[in-house]
Short mmCIF file of C-alpha atoms in Angstrom, two decimals:
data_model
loop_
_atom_site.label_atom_id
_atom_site.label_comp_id
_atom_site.label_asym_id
_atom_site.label_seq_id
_atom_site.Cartn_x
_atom_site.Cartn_y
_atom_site.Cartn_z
CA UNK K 1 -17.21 54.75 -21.32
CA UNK K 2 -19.78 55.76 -24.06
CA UNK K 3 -20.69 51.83 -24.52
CA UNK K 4 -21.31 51.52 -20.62
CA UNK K 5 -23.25 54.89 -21.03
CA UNK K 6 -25.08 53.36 -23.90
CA UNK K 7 -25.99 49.86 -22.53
CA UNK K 8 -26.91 51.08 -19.17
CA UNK K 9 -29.24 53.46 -21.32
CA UNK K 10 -30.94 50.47 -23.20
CA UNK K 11 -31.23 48.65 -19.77
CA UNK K 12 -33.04 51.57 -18.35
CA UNK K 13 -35.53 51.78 -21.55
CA UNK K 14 -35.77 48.06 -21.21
CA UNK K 15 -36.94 48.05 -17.45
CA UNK K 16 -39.46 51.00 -18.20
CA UNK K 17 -40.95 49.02 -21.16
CA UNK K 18 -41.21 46.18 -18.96
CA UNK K 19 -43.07 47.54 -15.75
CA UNK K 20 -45.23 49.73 -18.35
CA UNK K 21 -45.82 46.80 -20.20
CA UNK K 22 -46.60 44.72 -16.56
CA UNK K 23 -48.94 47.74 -15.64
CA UNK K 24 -50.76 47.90 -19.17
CA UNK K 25 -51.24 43.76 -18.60
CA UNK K 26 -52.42 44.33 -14.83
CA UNK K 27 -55.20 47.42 -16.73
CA UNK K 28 -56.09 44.84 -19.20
CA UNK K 29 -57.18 42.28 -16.64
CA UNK K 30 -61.30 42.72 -16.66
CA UNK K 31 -62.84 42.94 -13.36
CA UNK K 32 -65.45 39.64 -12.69
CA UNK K 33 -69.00 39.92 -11.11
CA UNK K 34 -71.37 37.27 -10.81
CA UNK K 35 -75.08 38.08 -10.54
CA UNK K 36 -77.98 34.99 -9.07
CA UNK K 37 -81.42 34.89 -9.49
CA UNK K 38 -83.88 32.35 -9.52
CA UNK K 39 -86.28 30.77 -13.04
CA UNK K 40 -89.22 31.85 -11.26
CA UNK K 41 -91.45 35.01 -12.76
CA UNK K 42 -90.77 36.88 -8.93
CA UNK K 43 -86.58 37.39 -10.87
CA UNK K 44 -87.43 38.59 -14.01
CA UNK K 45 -85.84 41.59 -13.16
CA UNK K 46 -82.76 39.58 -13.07
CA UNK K 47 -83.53 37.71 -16.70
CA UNK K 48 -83.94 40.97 -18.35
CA UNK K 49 -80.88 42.54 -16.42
CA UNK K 50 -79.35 39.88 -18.55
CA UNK K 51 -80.83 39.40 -21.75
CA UNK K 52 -80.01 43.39 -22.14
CA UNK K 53 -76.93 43.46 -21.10
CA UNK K 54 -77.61 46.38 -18.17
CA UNK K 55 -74.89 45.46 -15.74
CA UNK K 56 -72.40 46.20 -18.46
CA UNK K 57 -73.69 49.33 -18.84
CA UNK K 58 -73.71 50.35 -15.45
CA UNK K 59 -70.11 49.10 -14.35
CA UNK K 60 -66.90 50.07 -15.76
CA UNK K 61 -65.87 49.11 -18.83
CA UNK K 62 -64.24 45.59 -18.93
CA UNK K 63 -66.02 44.12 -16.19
CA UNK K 64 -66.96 40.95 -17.13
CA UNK K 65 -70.27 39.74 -16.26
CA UNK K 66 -71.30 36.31 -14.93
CA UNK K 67 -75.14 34.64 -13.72
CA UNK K 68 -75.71 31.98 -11.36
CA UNK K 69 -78.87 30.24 -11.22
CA UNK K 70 -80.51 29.11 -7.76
CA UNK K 71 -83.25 26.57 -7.01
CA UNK K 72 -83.87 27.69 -3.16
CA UNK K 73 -83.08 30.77 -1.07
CA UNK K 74 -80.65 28.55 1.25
CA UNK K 75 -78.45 28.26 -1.87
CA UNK K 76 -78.05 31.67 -2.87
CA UNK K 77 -77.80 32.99 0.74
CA UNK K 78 -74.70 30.82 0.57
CA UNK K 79 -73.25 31.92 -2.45
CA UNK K 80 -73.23 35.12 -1.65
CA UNK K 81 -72.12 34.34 2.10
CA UNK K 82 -69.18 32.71 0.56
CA UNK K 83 -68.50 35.51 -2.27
CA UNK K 84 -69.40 33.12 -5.37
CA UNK K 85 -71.53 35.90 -6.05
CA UNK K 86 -71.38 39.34 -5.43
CA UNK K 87 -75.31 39.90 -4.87
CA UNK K 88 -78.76 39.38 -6.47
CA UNK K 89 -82.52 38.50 -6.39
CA UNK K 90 -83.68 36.17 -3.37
CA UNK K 91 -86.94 36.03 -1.59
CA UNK K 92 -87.02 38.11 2.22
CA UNK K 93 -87.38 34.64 3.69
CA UNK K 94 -83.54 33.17 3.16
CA UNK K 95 -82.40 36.45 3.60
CA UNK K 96 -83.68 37.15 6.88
CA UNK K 97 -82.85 33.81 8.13
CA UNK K 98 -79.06 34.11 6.86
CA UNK K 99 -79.00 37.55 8.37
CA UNK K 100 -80.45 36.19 12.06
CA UNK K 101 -77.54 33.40 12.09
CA UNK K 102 -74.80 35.90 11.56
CA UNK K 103 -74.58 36.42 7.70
CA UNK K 104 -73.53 40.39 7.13
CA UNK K 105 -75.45 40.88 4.30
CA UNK K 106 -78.21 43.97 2.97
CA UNK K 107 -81.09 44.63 1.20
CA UNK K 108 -80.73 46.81 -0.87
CA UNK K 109 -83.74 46.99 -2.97
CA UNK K 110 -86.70 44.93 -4.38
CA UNK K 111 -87.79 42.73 -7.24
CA UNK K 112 -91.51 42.46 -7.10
CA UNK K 113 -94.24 41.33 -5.22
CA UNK K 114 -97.14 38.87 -5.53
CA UNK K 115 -97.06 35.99 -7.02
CA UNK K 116 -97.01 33.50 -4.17
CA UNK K 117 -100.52 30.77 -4.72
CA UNK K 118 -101.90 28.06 -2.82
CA UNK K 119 -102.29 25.39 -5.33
CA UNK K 120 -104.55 22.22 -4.31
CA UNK K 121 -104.13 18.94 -5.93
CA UNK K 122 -107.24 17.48 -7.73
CA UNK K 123 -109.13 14.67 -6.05
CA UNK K 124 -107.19 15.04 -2.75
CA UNK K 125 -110.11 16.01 -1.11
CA UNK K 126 -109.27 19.46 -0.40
CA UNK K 127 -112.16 22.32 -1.08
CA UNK K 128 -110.89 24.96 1.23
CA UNK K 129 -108.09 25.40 3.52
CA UNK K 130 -109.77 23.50 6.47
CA UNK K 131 -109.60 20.48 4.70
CA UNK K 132 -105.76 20.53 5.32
CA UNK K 133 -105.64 18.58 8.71
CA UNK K 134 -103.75 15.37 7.82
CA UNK K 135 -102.71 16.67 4.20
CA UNK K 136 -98.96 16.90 3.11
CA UNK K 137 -98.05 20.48 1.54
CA UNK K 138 -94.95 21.39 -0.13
CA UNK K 139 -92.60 24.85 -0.45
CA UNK K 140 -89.36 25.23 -1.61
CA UNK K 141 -87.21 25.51 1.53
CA UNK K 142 -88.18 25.23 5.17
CA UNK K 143 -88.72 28.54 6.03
CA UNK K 144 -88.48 30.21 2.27
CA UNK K 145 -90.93 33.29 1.83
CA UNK K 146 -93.48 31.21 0.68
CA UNK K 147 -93.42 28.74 3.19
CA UNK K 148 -93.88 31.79 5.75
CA UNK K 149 -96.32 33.09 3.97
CA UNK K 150 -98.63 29.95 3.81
CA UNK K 151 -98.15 28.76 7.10
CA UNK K 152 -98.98 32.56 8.46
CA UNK K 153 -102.70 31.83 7.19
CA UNK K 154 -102.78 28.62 7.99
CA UNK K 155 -102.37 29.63 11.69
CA UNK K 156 -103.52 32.70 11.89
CA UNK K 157 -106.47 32.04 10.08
CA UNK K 158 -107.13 28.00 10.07
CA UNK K 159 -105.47 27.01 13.43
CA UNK K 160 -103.41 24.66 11.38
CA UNK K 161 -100.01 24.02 11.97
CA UNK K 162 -96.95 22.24 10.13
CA UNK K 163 -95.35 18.53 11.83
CA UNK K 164 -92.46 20.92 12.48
CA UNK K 165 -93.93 21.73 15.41
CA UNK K 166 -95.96 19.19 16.01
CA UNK K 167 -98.78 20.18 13.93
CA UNK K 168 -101.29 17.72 11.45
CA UNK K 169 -100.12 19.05 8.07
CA UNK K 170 -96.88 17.36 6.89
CA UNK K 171 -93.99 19.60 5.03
CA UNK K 172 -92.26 18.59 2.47
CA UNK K 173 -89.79 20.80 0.17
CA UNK K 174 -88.88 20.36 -3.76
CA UNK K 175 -88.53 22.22 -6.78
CA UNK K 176 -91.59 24.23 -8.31
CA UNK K 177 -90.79 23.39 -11.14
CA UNK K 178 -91.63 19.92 -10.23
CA UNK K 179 -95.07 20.74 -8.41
CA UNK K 180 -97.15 19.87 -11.46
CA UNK K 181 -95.87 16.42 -11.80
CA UNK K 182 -96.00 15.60 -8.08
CA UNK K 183 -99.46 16.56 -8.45
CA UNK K 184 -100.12 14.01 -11.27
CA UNK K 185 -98.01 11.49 -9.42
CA UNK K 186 -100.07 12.10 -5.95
CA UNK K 187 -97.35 12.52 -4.08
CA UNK K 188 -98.48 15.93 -2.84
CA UNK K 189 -101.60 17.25 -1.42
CA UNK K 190 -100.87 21.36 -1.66
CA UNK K 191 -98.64 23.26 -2.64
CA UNK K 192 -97.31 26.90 -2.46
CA UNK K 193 -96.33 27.79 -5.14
CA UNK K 194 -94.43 30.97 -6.75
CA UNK K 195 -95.29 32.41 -10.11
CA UNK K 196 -94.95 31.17 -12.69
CA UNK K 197 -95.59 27.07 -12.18
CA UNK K 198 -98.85 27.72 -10.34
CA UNK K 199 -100.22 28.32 -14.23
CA UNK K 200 -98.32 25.87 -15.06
CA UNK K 201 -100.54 23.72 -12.58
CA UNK K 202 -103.44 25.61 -13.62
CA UNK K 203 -102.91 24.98 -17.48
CA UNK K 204 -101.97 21.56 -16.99
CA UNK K 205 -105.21 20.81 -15.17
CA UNK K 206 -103.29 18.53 -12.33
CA UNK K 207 -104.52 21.44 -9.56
CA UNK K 208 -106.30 23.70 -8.54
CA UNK K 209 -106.29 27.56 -6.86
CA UNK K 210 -107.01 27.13 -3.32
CA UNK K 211 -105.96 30.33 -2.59
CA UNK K 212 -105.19 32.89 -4.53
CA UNK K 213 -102.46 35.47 -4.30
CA UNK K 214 -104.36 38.40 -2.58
CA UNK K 215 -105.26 36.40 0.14
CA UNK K 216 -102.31 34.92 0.97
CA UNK K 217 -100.58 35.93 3.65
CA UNK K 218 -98.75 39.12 3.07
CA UNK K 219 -99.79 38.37 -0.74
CA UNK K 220 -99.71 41.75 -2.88
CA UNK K 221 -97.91 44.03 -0.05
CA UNK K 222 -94.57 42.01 0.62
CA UNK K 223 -91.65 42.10 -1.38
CA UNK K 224 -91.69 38.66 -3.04
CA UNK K 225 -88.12 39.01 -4.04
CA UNK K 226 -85.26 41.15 -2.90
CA UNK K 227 -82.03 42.33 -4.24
CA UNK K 228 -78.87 41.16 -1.79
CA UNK K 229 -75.34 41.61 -1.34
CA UNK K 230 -72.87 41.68 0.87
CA UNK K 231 -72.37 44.15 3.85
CA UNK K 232 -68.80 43.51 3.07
CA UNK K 233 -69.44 45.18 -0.45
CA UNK K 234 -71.57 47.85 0.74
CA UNK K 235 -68.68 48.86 2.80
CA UNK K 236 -65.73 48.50 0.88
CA UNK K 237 -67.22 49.14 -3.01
CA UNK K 238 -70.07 51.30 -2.39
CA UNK K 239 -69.90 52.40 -6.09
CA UNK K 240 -69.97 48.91 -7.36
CA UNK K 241 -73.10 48.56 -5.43
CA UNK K 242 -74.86 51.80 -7.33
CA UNK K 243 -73.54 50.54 -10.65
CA UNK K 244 -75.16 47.25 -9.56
CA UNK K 245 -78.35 48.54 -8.27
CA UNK K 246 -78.51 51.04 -10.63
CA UNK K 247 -78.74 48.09 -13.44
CA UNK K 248 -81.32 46.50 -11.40
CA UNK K 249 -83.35 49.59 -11.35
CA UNK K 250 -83.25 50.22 -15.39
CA UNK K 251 -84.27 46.29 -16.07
CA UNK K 252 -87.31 46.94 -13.51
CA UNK K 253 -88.37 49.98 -15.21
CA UNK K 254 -87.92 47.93 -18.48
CA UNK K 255 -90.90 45.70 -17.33
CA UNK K 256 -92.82 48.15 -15.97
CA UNK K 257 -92.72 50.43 -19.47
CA UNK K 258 -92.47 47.28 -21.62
CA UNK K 259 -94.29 44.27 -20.57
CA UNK K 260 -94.75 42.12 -23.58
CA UNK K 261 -91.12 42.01 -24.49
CA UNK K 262 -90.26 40.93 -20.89
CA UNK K 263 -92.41 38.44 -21.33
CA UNK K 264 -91.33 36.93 -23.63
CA UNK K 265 -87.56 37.67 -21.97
CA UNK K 266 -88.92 35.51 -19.10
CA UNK K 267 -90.28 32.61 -21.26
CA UNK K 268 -87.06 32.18 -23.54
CA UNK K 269 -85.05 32.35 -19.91
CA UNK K 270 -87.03 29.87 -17.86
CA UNK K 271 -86.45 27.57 -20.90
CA UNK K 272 -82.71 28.00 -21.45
CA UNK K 273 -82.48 27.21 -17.63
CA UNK K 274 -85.59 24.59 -16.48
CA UNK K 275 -85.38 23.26 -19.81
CA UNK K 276 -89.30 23.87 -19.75
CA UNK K 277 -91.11 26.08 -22.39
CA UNK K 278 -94.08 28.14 -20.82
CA UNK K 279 -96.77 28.83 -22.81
CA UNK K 280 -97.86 33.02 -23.31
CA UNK K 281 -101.21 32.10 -21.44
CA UNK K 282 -98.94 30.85 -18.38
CA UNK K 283 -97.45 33.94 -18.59
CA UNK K 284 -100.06 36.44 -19.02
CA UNK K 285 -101.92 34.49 -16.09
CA UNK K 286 -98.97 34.33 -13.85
CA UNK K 287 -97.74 38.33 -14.50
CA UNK K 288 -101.49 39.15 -13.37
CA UNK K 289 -100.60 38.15 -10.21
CA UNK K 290 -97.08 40.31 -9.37
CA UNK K 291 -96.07 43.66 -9.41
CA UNK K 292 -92.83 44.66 -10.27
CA UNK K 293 -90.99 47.46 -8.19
CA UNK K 294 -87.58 48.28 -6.64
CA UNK K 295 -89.04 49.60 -3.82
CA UNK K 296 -90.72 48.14 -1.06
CA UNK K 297 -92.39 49.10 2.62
CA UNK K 298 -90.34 48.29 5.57
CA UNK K 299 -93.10 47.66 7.67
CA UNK K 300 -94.51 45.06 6.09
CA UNK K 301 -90.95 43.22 5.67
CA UNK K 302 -90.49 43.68 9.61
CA UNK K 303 -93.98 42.24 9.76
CA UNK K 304 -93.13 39.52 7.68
CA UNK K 305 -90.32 38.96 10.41
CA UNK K 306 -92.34 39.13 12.63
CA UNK K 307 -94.46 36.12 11.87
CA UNK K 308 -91.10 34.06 11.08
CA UNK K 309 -90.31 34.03 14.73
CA UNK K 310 -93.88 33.20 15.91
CA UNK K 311 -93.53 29.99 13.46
CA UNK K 312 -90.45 29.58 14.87
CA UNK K 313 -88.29 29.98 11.61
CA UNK K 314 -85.96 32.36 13.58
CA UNK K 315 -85.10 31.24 17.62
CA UNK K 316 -84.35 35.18 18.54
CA UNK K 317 -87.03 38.19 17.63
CA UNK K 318 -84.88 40.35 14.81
CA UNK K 319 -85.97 43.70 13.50
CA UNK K 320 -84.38 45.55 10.38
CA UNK K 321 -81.27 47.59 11.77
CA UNK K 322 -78.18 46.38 9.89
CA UNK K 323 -79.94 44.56 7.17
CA UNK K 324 -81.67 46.87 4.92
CA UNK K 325 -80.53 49.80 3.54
CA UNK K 326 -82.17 51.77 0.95
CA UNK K 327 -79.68 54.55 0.63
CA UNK K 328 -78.60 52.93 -3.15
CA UNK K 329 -82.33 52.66 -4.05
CA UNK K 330 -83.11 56.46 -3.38
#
């Protein structure tokens, strides 16, 4: 009887061990976030964020941190549509136009704003914006932030209108990265271009500033880049979203109070990921032209809306109810 007592004792111990030791393994299991941003000088919020670490900071210990880089806002709308990432920096464009075909996703802060130039190839013939009738011009996306913003003036100011609705400049979309070289190769008239390859343009000597970033279209007053994520996160992990956020908001305060090491942050980043090394006077040029903040004017972003429904970016009129919310920012 003692021996039953005695087994059935070590088979007891035995089972505890086990489902401890099955809980302690389940503990041990780090939690996995992925963060996207773009190699443009709009995200260098993001390339700090990473370079110092700050998301590990912010979330619990053990989470294991991941980035994704995009080339366009269509991309990165769809990674985080489909979860491959759990949020990140994007320009107001994609984001709106995600949001308007049924995406549940929110701002929930900014990145910057600026940086956004027209950029005129040399010997095209082009001297002012006029001059764009029968021209070809090239953005990132259809419909990306910069795109929106350009075509705004254009039509607002220049009664000039894309082939996309039956207007005389032609659209074409690439890389910025790549904007200098189509410029050598002529096979590009204009260009708008984000921060910082507009000084890469600029330094090169294959363009020219047609216009420059304050009279762009919504040029120093929209949010160039905003922070997204899911609604479904927002919901479900609100304090995943703060830790995120909060991380967001300690690597733009890290520009703001340090400048010169972001910098060079941003230069080392853009070359570990376009495999292109920017000079400091690309740099210094390009971070004239942006301001970096977390914060951002509604207004101006439902104006920005606005105008992507009278280019007819977005078929229905959409205001901001449901996508932004500020409550993590504040």
């Amino acid at each position: 009887m003692k021996k039953i007592v005695f087994y059935s004792l070590i088979l007891l111990v035995g089972a505890l061990l086990t489902a401890c030791g099955g809980s302690s393994a389940e503990g041990s299991e780090s939690e996995e976030i992925t963060i996207g941003y773009f190699p443009n000088i709009n995200h260098v919020a993001g390339m700090v964020a990473e370079e110092q670490e700050l998301y590990s900071e912010t979330l619990p210990d053990g989470t294991e941190v991941n980035y994704k880089y995009f080339p366009d806002g269509s991309a990165f709308m769809t990674a985080v549509e489909t979860g491959e990432i759990e949020g990140g920096l994007v320009g107001p464009g994609p984001a709106m136009n995600h949001f308007a075909s049924g995406a549940d996703i929110n701002i929930v802060g900014a990145g910057s704003k600026g940086g956004t130039v027209i950029m005129a190839r040399n010997d095209a013939g082009i001297e002012s914006p006029e001059d764009l009738a029968g021209k070809s011009f090239i953005s990132p996306r259809v419909g990306c932030t910069h795109d929106v913003q350009f075509e705004t003036m254009m039509k607002e100011e220049y009664g000039l209108t894309s082939d996309r609705v039956g207007g005389e400049m032609k659209h074409v979309t690439g890389k910025p990265a790549t904007y200098a070289s189509m410029f050598e190769t002529e096979k590009v008239d204009v260009g708008t271009v984000p921060e910082p390859w507009a000084s890469v343009i600029e330094e090169e000597g294959t363009g020219k500033v047609l216009v420059d970033t304050p009279e762009v279209a919504y040029g120093e007053t929209l949010p160039a880049a905003v922070f997204v994520t899911s609604q479904d996160l927002v919901d479900n992990e609100p304090e995943k979203v703060q830790n995120i956020v909060d991380a967001h908001k300690q690597a733009t305060e890290f520009i703001q109070d340090n400048p010169e090491e972001a910098k060079s942050i941003a230069i080392k980043k853009i070359k570990d990921i376009t495999d292109q090394e920017l000079s400091q006077s690309v740099i210094d040029n390009a971070w004239d032209r942006i301001e970096f903040s977390y914060e951002f004017d509604q207004q101006v972003l439902q104006d920005f809306i606005d105008s992507s429904y009278d280019l007819g970016f977005l078929e229905e009129q959409q205001d901001l109810e449901g996508l932004v919310n500020k409550e993590f920012i504040n």
